[in-house]
Short mmCIF file of N, CA and C in Angstrom, two decimals:
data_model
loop_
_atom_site.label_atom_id
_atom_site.label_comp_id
_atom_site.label_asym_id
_atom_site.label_seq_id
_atom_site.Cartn_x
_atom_site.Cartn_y
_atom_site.Cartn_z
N UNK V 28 -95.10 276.26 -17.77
CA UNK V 28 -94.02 277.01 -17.17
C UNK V 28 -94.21 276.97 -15.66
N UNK V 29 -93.36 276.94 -14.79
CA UNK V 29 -93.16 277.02 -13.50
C UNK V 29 -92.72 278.32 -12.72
N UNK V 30 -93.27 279.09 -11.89
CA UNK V 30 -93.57 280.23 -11.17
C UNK V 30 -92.57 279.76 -9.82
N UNK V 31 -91.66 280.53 -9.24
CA UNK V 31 -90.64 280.49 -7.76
C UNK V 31 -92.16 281.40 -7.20
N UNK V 32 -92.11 280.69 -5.76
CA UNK V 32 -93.04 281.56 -4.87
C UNK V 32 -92.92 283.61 -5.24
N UNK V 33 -91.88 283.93 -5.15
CA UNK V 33 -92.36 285.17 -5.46
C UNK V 33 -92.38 285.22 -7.15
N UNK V 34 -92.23 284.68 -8.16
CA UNK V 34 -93.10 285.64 -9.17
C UNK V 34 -94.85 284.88 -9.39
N UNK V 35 -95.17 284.24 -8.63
CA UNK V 35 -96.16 283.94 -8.32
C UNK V 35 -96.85 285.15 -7.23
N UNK V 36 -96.01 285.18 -6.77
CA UNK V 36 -96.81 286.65 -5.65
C UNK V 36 -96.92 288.10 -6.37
N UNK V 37 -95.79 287.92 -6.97
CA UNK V 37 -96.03 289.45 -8.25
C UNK V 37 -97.91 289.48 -8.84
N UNK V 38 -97.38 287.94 -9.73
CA UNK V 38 -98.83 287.88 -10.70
C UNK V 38 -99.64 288.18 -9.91
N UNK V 39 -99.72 287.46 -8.80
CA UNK V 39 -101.15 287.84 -7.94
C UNK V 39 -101.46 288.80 -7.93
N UNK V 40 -100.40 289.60 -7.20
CA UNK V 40 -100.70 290.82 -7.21
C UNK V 40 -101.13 292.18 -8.27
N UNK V 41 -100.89 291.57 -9.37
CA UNK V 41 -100.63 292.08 -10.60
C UNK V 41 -102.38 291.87 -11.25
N UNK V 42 -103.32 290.77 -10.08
CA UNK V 42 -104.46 290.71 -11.02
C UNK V 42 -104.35 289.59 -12.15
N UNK V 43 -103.28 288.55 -11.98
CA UNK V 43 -102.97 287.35 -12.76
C UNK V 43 -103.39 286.57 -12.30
N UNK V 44 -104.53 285.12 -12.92
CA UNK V 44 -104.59 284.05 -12.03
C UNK V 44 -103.78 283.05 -12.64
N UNK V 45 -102.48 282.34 -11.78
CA UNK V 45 -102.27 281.17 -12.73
C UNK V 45 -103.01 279.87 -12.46
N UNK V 46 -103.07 279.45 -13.64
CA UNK V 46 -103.97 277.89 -13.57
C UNK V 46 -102.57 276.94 -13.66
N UNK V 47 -102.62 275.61 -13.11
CA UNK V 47 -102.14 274.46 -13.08
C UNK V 47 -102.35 273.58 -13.89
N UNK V 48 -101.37 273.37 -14.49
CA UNK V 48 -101.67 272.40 -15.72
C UNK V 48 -101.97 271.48 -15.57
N UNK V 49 -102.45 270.32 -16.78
CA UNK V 49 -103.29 269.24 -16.04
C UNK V 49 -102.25 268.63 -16.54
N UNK V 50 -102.29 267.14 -15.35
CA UNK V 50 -100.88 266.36 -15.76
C UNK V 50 -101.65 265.93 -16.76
N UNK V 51 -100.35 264.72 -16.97
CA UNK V 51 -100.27 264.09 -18.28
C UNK V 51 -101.05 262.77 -18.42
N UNK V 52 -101.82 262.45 -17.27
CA UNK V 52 -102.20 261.56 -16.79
C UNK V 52 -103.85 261.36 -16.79
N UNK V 53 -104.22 263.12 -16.68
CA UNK V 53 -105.31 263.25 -17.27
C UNK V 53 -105.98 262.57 -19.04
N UNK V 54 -104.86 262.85 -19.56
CA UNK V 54 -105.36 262.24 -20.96
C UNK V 54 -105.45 261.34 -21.70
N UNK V 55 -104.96 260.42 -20.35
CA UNK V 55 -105.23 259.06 -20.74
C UNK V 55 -106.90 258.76 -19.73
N UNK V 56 -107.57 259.77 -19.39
CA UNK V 56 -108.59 259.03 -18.59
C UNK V 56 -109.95 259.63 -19.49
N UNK V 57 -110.85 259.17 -19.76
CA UNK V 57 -111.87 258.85 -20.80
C UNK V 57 -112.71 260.07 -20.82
N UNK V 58 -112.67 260.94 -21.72
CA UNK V 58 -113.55 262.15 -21.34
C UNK V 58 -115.09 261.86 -21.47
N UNK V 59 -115.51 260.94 -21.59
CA UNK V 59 -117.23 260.72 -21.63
C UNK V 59 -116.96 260.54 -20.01
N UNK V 60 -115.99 259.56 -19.57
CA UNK V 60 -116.02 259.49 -17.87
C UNK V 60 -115.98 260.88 -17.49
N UNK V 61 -114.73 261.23 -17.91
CA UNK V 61 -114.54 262.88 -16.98
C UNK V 61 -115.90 263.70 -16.81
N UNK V 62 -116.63 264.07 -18.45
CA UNK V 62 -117.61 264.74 -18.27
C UNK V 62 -119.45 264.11 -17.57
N UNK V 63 -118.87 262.95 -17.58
CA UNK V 63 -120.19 262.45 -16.26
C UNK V 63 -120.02 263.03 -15.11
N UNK V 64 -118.64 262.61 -14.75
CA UNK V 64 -117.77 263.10 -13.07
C UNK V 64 -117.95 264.93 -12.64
N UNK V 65 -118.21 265.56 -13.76
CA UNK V 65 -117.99 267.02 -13.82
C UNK V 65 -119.75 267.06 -14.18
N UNK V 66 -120.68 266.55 -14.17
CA UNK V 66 -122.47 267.15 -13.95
C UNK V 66 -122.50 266.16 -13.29
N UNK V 67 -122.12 265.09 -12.40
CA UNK V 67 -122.31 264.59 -11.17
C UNK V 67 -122.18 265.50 -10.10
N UNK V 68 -120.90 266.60 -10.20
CA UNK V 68 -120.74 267.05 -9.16
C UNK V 68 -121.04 268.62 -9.55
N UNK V 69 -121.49 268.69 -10.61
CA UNK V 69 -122.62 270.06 -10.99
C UNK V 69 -121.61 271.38 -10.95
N UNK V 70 -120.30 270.86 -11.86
CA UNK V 70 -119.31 271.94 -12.18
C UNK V 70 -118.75 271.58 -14.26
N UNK V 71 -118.62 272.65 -14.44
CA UNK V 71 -118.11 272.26 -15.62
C UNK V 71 -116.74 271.30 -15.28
N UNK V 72 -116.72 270.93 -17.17
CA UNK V 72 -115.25 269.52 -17.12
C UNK V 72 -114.48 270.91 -17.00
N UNK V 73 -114.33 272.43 -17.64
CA UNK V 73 -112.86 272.49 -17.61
C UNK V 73 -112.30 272.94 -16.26
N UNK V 74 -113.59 273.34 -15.39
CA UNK V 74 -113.09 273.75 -14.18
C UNK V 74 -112.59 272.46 -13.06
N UNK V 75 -113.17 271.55 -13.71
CA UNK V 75 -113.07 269.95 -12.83
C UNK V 75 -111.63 269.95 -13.14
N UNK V 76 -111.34 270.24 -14.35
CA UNK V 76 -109.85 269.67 -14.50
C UNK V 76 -108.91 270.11 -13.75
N UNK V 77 -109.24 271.78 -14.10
CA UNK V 77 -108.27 272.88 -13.25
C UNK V 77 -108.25 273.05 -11.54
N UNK V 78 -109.25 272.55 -10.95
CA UNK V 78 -109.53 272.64 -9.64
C UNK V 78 -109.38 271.54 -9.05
N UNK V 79 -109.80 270.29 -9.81
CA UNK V 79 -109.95 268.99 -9.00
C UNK V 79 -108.56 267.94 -10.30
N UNK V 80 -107.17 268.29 -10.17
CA UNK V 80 -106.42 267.31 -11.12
C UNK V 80 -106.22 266.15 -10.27
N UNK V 81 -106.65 266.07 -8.20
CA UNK V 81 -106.59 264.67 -8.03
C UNK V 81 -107.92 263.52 -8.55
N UNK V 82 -108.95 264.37 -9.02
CA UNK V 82 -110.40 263.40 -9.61
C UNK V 82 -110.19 263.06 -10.67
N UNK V 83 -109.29 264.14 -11.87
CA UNK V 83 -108.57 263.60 -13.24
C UNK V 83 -108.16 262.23 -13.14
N UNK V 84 -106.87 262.52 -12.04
CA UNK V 84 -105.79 261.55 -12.17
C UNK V 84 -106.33 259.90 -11.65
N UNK V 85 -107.26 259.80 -10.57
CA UNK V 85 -108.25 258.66 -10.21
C UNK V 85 -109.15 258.09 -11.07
N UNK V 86 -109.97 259.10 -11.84
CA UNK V 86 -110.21 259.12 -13.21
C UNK V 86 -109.67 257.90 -14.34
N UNK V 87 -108.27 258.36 -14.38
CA UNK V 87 -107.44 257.70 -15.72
C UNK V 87 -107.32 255.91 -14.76
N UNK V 88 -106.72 255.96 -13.87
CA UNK V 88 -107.07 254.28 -13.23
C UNK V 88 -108.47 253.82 -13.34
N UNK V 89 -109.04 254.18 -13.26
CA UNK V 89 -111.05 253.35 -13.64
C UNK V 89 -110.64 252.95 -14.91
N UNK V 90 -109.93 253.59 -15.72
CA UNK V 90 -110.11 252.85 -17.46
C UNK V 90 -109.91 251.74 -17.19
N UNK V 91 -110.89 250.59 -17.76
CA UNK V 91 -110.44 249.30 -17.77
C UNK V 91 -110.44 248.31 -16.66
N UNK V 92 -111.50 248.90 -15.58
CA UNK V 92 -111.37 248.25 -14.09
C UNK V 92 -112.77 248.61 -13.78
N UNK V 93 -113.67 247.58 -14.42
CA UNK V 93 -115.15 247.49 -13.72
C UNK V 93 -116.05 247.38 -12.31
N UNK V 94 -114.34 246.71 -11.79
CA UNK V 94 -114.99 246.37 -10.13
C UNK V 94 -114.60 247.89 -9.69
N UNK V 95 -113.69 248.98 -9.82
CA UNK V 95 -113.20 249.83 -9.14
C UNK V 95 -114.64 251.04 -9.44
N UNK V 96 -115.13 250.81 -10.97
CA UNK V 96 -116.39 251.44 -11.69
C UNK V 96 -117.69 251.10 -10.68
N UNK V 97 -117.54 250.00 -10.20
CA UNK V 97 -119.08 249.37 -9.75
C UNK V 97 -118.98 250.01 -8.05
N UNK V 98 -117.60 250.56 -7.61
CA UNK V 98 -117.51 250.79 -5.84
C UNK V 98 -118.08 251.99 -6.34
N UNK V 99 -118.34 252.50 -6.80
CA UNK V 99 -118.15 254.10 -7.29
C UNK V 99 -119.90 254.50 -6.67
N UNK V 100 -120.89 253.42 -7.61
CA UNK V 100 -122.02 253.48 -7.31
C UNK V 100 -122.71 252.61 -6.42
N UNK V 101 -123.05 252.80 -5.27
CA UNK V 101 -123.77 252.01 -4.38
C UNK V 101 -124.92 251.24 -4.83
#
């Protein structure tokens, strides 16, 4: 569901947090990848998802692209 700036300012105020859904784009990207990417950077996957959906979405392009896999690690 989608929030207009003020009933987003209500919830806030109200003690609501809304979370952002994860696109759709996320679930095409490999969750053994995701959950390396999420104790690489020493946060859980579901907060990786909810906080970081541009590392999801970069994520789902590595499927299937070894040279883009190999820049990753020096």
């Amino acid at each position: 569901m989608s929030w207009d700036p003020f009933q987003r300012a209500v919830l806030a105020e109200l003690g609501h947090v809304l979370y952002r859904p994860v696109p759709a784009i996320a679930q095409m990207a490999d969750d053994a990848l995701l959950a390396r990417l999420a104790r690489a950077a020493s946060v859980e996957l579901a907060e990786l998802l909810q906080r970081h959906p541009e590392i999801v979405a970069a994520a789902a392009g590595l499927h299937g692209d070894a040279r883009a896999k190999r820049a990753l690690w020096p």
